[in-house]
Amino acid sequence: MSKAKAVRLDKLLANLGYGSRREIQMLARSGRIVFDGAELRKADGRIAMDADLPERMQIDDEPLDPLPGVALMLHKPEGVTCSHKEAGPLIYSLLPERWRRRDPALSTVGRLDKETSGLILLTDDGTLLHRIISPKNHVAKRYVAKLARPLNGNEGDIFASGTLMLEGEDKPLAPAVLDVVDETTARLSVTEGRYHQVRRMFAAVGNHVETLHRDRIGGLTLPDDLAPGEWRIMDQATIAAVFAAPPAA
Ligand code: URA
């Protein structure tokens, strides 16, 4: 017998965004919910939330959406905002429309500025989200910054010092690692997530970030085959990679 938690089907589907509980009852009555090959004509029974439920259940011939506890990686393009409610294009509009009605809701793990591109994670799992963003867990985020002016050579030491204070703040930044690519391009790995942190760090050393792209979170690198605007579901191994050491170089 399954050990997975059992929930009422109408509640599960309503929380996945398929409609109100009443609408779910109608879906069932019209034979649009199929489980293990048979139509489920009533939605008030309980169903085990087994991991393979999305493969065993179809709605309108499509596999059921991922169950709660999902994590996604997304290649954020420039120009979209990591917010549920601001004006203009939002990151959530890159996901299927129904997913915006999920409860618990999917949220980004931290934020990237509107003009920053690159790897961002989304999850509805609050524990996972906090494990990734907690500075205690030292999950480094790596950014590639293209700069307006050539580096002058002392930025690496300043960023690594653990004493750099950003304007308007009263606590120095934790040490960060700078890796110079060429005279106006650098990779910067930080373990904190302060407001506009990377842009403000370069401003603090007299430079200006022209473009910013995040290519790594912990040991997880943005895959080459994930184009801007694309996303994919993370399996357990991919989630574990976030907490693993970054690959060498
Ligand atoms: N630092 C920034 O300045 N912007 C981001 O989007 C992320 C880190």
Tab-separated table of C-alpha atoms and ligand atoms in Angstrom:
chain	number	residue	atom	x	y	z
A	1	MET	CA	0.000	0.000	0.000
A	2	SER	CA	1.187	3.530	-0.761
A	3	LYS	CA	2.724	5.483	2.150
A	4	ALA	CA	2.212	8.824	0.367
A	5	LYS	CA	-0.149	11.360	1.928
A	6	ALA	CA	-3.719	11.025	0.607
A	7	VAL	CA	-5.707	14.152	-0.289
A	8	ARG	CA	-9.097	14.820	-1.799
A	9	LEU	CA	-8.727	14.898	-5.574
A	10	ASP	CA	-10.805	18.069	-5.993
A	11	LYS	CA	-8.625	19.886	-3.437
A	12	LEU	CA	-5.394	18.663	-5.021
A	13	LEU	CA	-6.456	19.753	-8.501
A	14	ALA	CA	-7.825	23.086	-7.289
A	15	ASN	CA	-4.474	23.740	-5.569
A	16	LEU	CA	-2.672	22.897	-8.801
A	17	GLY	CA	-4.698	25.602	-10.544
A	18	TYR	CA	-7.123	23.466	-12.563
A	19	GLY	CA	-10.153	25.438	-11.323
A	20	SER	CA	-12.460	25.730	-8.336
A	21	ARG	CA	-13.462	22.558	-6.532
A	22	ARG	CA	-16.842	22.830	-8.254
A	23	GLU	CA	-15.161	23.094	-11.658
A	24	ILE	CA	-13.054	20.038	-10.823
A	25	GLN	CA	-16.224	18.064	-10.004
A	26	MET	CA	-17.537	19.029	-13.461
A	27	LEU	CA	-14.264	17.972	-15.101
A	28	ALA	CA	-14.596	14.581	-13.436
A	29	ARG	CA	-18.249	14.206	-14.348
A	30	SER	CA	-17.486	14.843	-17.987
A	31	GLY	CA	-14.849	12.097	-18.041
A	32	ARG	CA	-11.853	14.380	-18.518
A	33	ILE	CA	-9.852	12.990	-15.581
A	34	VAL	CA	-8.218	9.610	-16.256
A	35	PHE	CA	-6.338	7.592	-13.635
A	36	ASP	CA	-4.526	4.355	-14.495
A	37	GLY	CA	-6.404	4.263	-17.786
A	38	ALA	CA	-9.928	4.615	-16.334
A	39	GLU	CA	-12.111	7.725	-16.148
A	40	LEU	CA	-12.500	9.062	-12.599
A	41	ARG	CA	-16.081	10.285	-12.580
A	42	LYS	CA	-16.030	11.588	-9.004
A	43	ALA	CA	-13.474	13.993	-7.564
A	44	ASP	CA	-14.441	13.866	-3.880
A	45	GLY	CA	-12.454	10.706	-3.108
A	46	ARG	CA	-8.946	10.706	-1.690
A	47	ILE	CA	-5.914	9.935	-3.764
A	48	ALA	CA	-2.357	9.123	-2.646
A	49	MET	CA	0.167	11.782	-3.675
A	50	ASP	CA	2.616	9.228	-5.008
A	51	ALA	CA	5.553	10.628	-6.957
A	52	ASP	CA	4.351	8.839	-10.095
A	53	LEU	CA	0.852	10.383	-9.943
A	54	PRO	CA	1.632	12.843	-12.801
A	55	GLU	CA	2.397	9.853	-15.048
A	56	ARG	CA	-0.664	7.889	-13.950
A	57	MET	CA	-3.210	10.688	-14.198
A	58	GLN	CA	-4.181	12.655	-17.277
A	59	ILE	CA	-6.493	15.638	-17.553
A	60	ASP	CA	-7.763	16.326	-21.036
A	61	ASP	CA	-5.183	13.779	-22.243
A	62	GLU	CA	-2.273	15.735	-20.705
A	63	PRO	CA	-0.176	14.422	-17.805
A	64	LEU	CA	-1.038	15.966	-14.446
A	65	ASP	CA	1.128	18.963	-13.515
A	66	PRO	CA	3.972	18.372	-11.036
A	67	LEU	CA	2.815	17.795	-7.459
A	68	PRO	CA	3.633	20.338	-4.742
A	69	GLY	CA	7.314	20.216	-3.801
A	70	VAL	CA	8.534	21.121	-7.275
A	71	ALA	CA	11.722	23.023	-8.159
A	72	LEU	CA	12.513	24.567	-11.541
A	73	MET	CA	15.554	26.143	-13.091
A	74	LEU	CA	14.906	28.943	-15.537
A	75	HIS	CA	17.116	30.988	-17.848
A	76	LYS	CA	15.897	34.480	-17.104
A	77	PRO	CA	16.087	36.799	-20.099
A	78	GLU	CA	16.799	40.491	-19.579
A	79	GLY	CA	13.696	42.633	-19.233
A	80	VAL	CA	11.484	40.457	-17.025
A	81	THR	CA	10.865	41.194	-13.353
A	82	CYS	CA	11.086	38.656	-10.514
A	83	SER	CA	7.813	39.685	-8.907
A	84	HIS	CA	4.247	38.441	-8.672
A	85	LYS	CA	2.659	41.859	-9.041
A	86	GLU	CA	4.800	44.612	-10.573
A	87	ALA	CA	3.907	46.215	-13.892
A	88	GLY	CA	5.557	44.965	-17.085
A	89	PRO	CA	6.644	41.483	-18.088
A	90	LEU	CA	6.949	39.131	-15.102
A	91	ILE	CA	9.079	36.009	-14.843
A	92	TYR	CA	5.983	33.959	-13.986
A	93	SER	CA	4.538	34.658	-17.434
A	94	LEU	CA	7.267	32.338	-18.813
A	95	LEU	CA	5.531	29.408	-17.067
A	96	PRO	CA	2.263	27.719	-18.076
A	97	GLU	CA	-0.670	29.988	-17.249
A	98	ARG	CA	-2.265	27.473	-14.853
A	99	TRP	CA	0.890	27.345	-12.749
A	100	ARG	CA	0.291	30.921	-11.631
A	101	ARG	CA	-2.764	29.713	-9.718
A	102	ARG	CA	-0.907	27.056	-7.715
A	103	ASP	CA	-1.204	26.979	-3.945
A	104	PRO	CA	1.426	26.804	-2.520
A	105	ALA	CA	2.655	29.305	-5.099
A	106	LEU	CA	5.892	29.038	-7.012
A	107	SER	CA	8.347	31.764	-6.053
A	108	THR	CA	11.791	32.668	-7.242
A	109	VAL	CA	14.663	31.709	-4.951
A	110	GLY	CA	15.945	35.234	-4.368
A	111	ARG	CA	15.714	37.706	-7.231
A	112	LEU	CA	17.619	38.938	-10.221
A	113	ASP	CA	17.278	42.569	-11.313
A	114	LYS	CA	15.087	43.229	-14.318
A	115	GLU	CA	18.173	43.834	-16.484
A	116	THR	CA	20.140	40.815	-15.179
A	117	SER	CA	19.950	37.549	-17.125
A	118	GLY	CA	20.826	33.983	-16.231
A	119	LEU	CA	20.115	31.118	-13.883
A	120	ILE	CA	17.257	31.470	-11.418
A	121	LEU	CA	15.476	28.767	-9.450
A	122	LEU	CA	11.784	28.662	-8.567
A	123	THR	CA	10.097	26.463	-6.019
A	124	ASP	CA	6.965	26.068	-3.907
A	125	ASP	CA	9.030	24.385	-1.178
A	126	GLY	CA	9.773	26.953	1.528
A	127	THR	CA	12.330	24.750	3.272
A	128	LEU	CA	14.334	24.287	0.081
A	129	LEU	CA	14.121	28.002	-0.696
A	130	HIS	CA	15.523	28.924	2.718
A	131	ARG	CA	18.290	26.323	2.484
A	132	ILE	CA	19.460	27.924	-0.766
A	133	ILE	CA	19.279	31.565	0.275
A	134	SER	CA	20.500	31.235	3.867
A	135	PRO	CA	24.022	32.751	4.027
A	136	LYS	CA	24.783	30.037	6.618
A	137	ASN	CA	24.781	27.447	3.853
A	138	HIS	CA	27.347	29.403	1.774
A	139	VAL	CA	25.700	28.631	-1.562
A	140	ALA	CA	27.772	30.858	-3.866
A	141	LYS	CA	26.141	32.656	-6.774
A	142	ARG	CA	28.448	33.407	-9.683
A	143	TYR	CA	27.917	36.418	-11.932
A	144	VAL	CA	29.617	37.469	-15.143
A	145	ALA	CA	29.872	41.260	-15.208
A	146	LYS	CA	30.772	43.335	-18.255
A	147	LEU	CA	32.187	46.614	-17.042
A	148	ALA	CA	32.211	50.143	-18.409
A	149	ARG	CA	35.879	50.724	-17.474
A	150	PRO	CA	38.956	48.486	-17.294
A	151	LEU	CA	39.612	46.784	-13.954
A	152	ASN	CA	42.449	48.445	-12.080
A	153	GLY	CA	43.806	45.323	-10.382
A	154	ASN	CA	42.916	45.803	-6.712
A	155	GLU	CA	39.239	44.788	-6.913
A	156	GLY	CA	39.918	41.112	-6.107
A	157	ASP	CA	41.644	42.004	-2.827
A	158	ILE	CA	38.966	44.501	-1.852
A	159	PHE	CA	36.130	42.035	-2.551
A	160	ALA	CA	37.948	39.209	-0.716
A	161	SER	CA	38.692	41.343	2.347
A	162	GLY	CA	35.373	40.935	4.133
A	163	THR	CA	35.545	44.649	5.020
A	164	LEU	CA	33.881	46.288	2.004
A	165	MET	CA	30.944	48.379	3.114
A	166	LEU	CA	28.218	49.236	0.614
A	167	GLU	CA	26.755	52.714	0.620
A	168	GLY	CA	23.922	53.079	3.122
A	169	GLU	CA	24.734	49.818	4.961
A	170	ASP	CA	26.318	49.202	8.327
A	171	LYS	CA	27.564	45.636	7.957
A	172	PRO	CA	30.527	44.773	5.723
A	173	LEU	CA	30.092	42.307	2.911
A	174	ALA	CA	31.211	38.718	3.383
A	175	PRO	CA	34.342	37.894	1.359
A	176	ALA	CA	33.641	37.386	-2.354
A	177	VAL	CA	35.827	35.857	-5.055
A	178	LEU	CA	36.751	37.762	-8.228
A	179	ASP	CA	38.057	36.001	-11.297
A	180	VAL	CA	39.242	38.348	-14.049
A	181	VAL	CA	38.330	37.249	-17.582
A	182	ASP	CA	39.688	40.260	-19.498
A	183	GLU	CA	40.184	43.907	-18.688
A	184	THR	CA	36.465	44.737	-18.712
A	185	THR	CA	34.943	41.330	-17.875
A	186	ALA	CA	34.992	39.511	-14.526
A	187	ARG	CA	33.271	36.676	-12.751
A	188	LEU	CA	32.252	37.398	-9.188
A	189	SER	CA	31.067	34.763	-6.686
A	190	VAL	CA	29.093	35.976	-3.680
A	191	THR	CA	27.361	34.095	-0.877
A	192	GLU	CA	24.980	36.873	0.152
A	193	GLY	CA	22.023	38.317	-1.721
A	194	ARG	CA	21.913	41.993	-0.880
A	195	TYR	CA	19.935	44.461	-2.981
A	196	HIS	CA	21.742	45.088	-6.329
A	197	GLN	CA	24.799	43.613	-4.639
A	198	VAL	CA	27.084	43.002	-7.600
A	199	ARG	CA	26.304	46.323	-9.300
A	200	ARG	CA	26.907	48.155	-6.009
A	201	MET	CA	30.164	46.277	-5.362
A	202	PHE	CA	31.603	47.425	-8.680
A	203	ALA	CA	30.263	50.935	-8.067
A	204	ALA	CA	32.115	50.897	-4.703
A	205	VAL	CA	35.406	50.384	-6.568
A	206	GLY	CA	34.686	53.135	-9.088
A	207	ASN	CA	33.359	51.024	-11.945
A	208	HIS	CA	29.968	50.462	-13.538
A	209	VAL	CA	28.309	47.174	-14.538
A	210	GLU	CA	26.982	47.340	-18.090
A	211	THR	CA	25.606	43.811	-18.312
A	212	LEU	CA	25.177	41.165	-15.645
A	213	HIS	CA	24.519	37.469	-16.099
A	214	ARG	CA	24.356	34.724	-13.440
A	215	ASP	CA	25.805	31.478	-14.705
A	216	ARG	CA	26.026	29.387	-11.540
A	217	ILE	CA	24.296	28.728	-8.223
A	218	GLY	CA	26.365	26.531	-5.879
A	219	GLY	CA	27.551	23.608	-7.969
A	220	LEU	CA	24.792	24.030	-10.573
A	221	THR	CA	25.804	25.706	-13.834
A	222	LEU	CA	23.245	27.137	-16.263
A	223	PRO	CA	23.008	24.428	-18.945
A	224	ASP	CA	24.144	25.497	-22.436
A	225	ASP	CA	20.975	24.034	-23.921
A	226	LEU	CA	18.616	26.100	-21.757
A	227	ALA	CA	17.903	29.157	-23.904
A	228	PRO	CA	16.740	32.504	-22.469
A	229	GLY	CA	13.095	32.141	-21.418
A	230	GLU	CA	13.290	28.339	-21.141
A	231	TRP	CA	12.890	26.356	-17.938
A	232	ARG	CA	12.978	22.757	-16.773
A	233	ILE	CA	11.966	20.751	-13.732
A	234	MET	CA	14.874	19.865	-11.435
A	235	ASP	CA	15.267	16.238	-10.404
A	236	GLN	CA	16.773	15.309	-7.023
A	237	ALA	CA	20.315	15.071	-8.442
A	238	THR	CA	20.039	18.577	-9.918
A	239	ILE	CA	18.767	19.946	-6.603
A	240	ALA	CA	21.668	18.227	-4.809
A	241	ALA	CA	24.116	19.883	-7.239
A	242	VAL	CA	23.122	23.301	-5.855
A	243	PHE	CA	24.577	22.284	-2.490
A	244	ALA	CA	27.673	20.608	-3.936
A	245	ALA	CA	31.034	22.269	-4.557
A	246	PRO	CA	31.213	24.169	-7.861
A	247	PRO	CA	33.094	22.410	-10.640
A	248	ALA	CA	36.786	23.359	-10.850
A	249	ALA	CA	37.572	26.477	-12.988
B	1	URA	N1	23.555	41.643	-7.985
B	1	URA	C1	22.989	42.611	-8.725
B	1	URA	O1	23.458	43.742	-8.701
B	1	URA	N2	21.935	42.302	-9.483
B	1	URA	C2	21.412	41.065	-9.556
B	1	URA	O2	20.446	40.847	-10.281
B	1	URA	C3	22.003	40.064	-8.766
B	1	URA	C4	23.077	40.377	-7.998
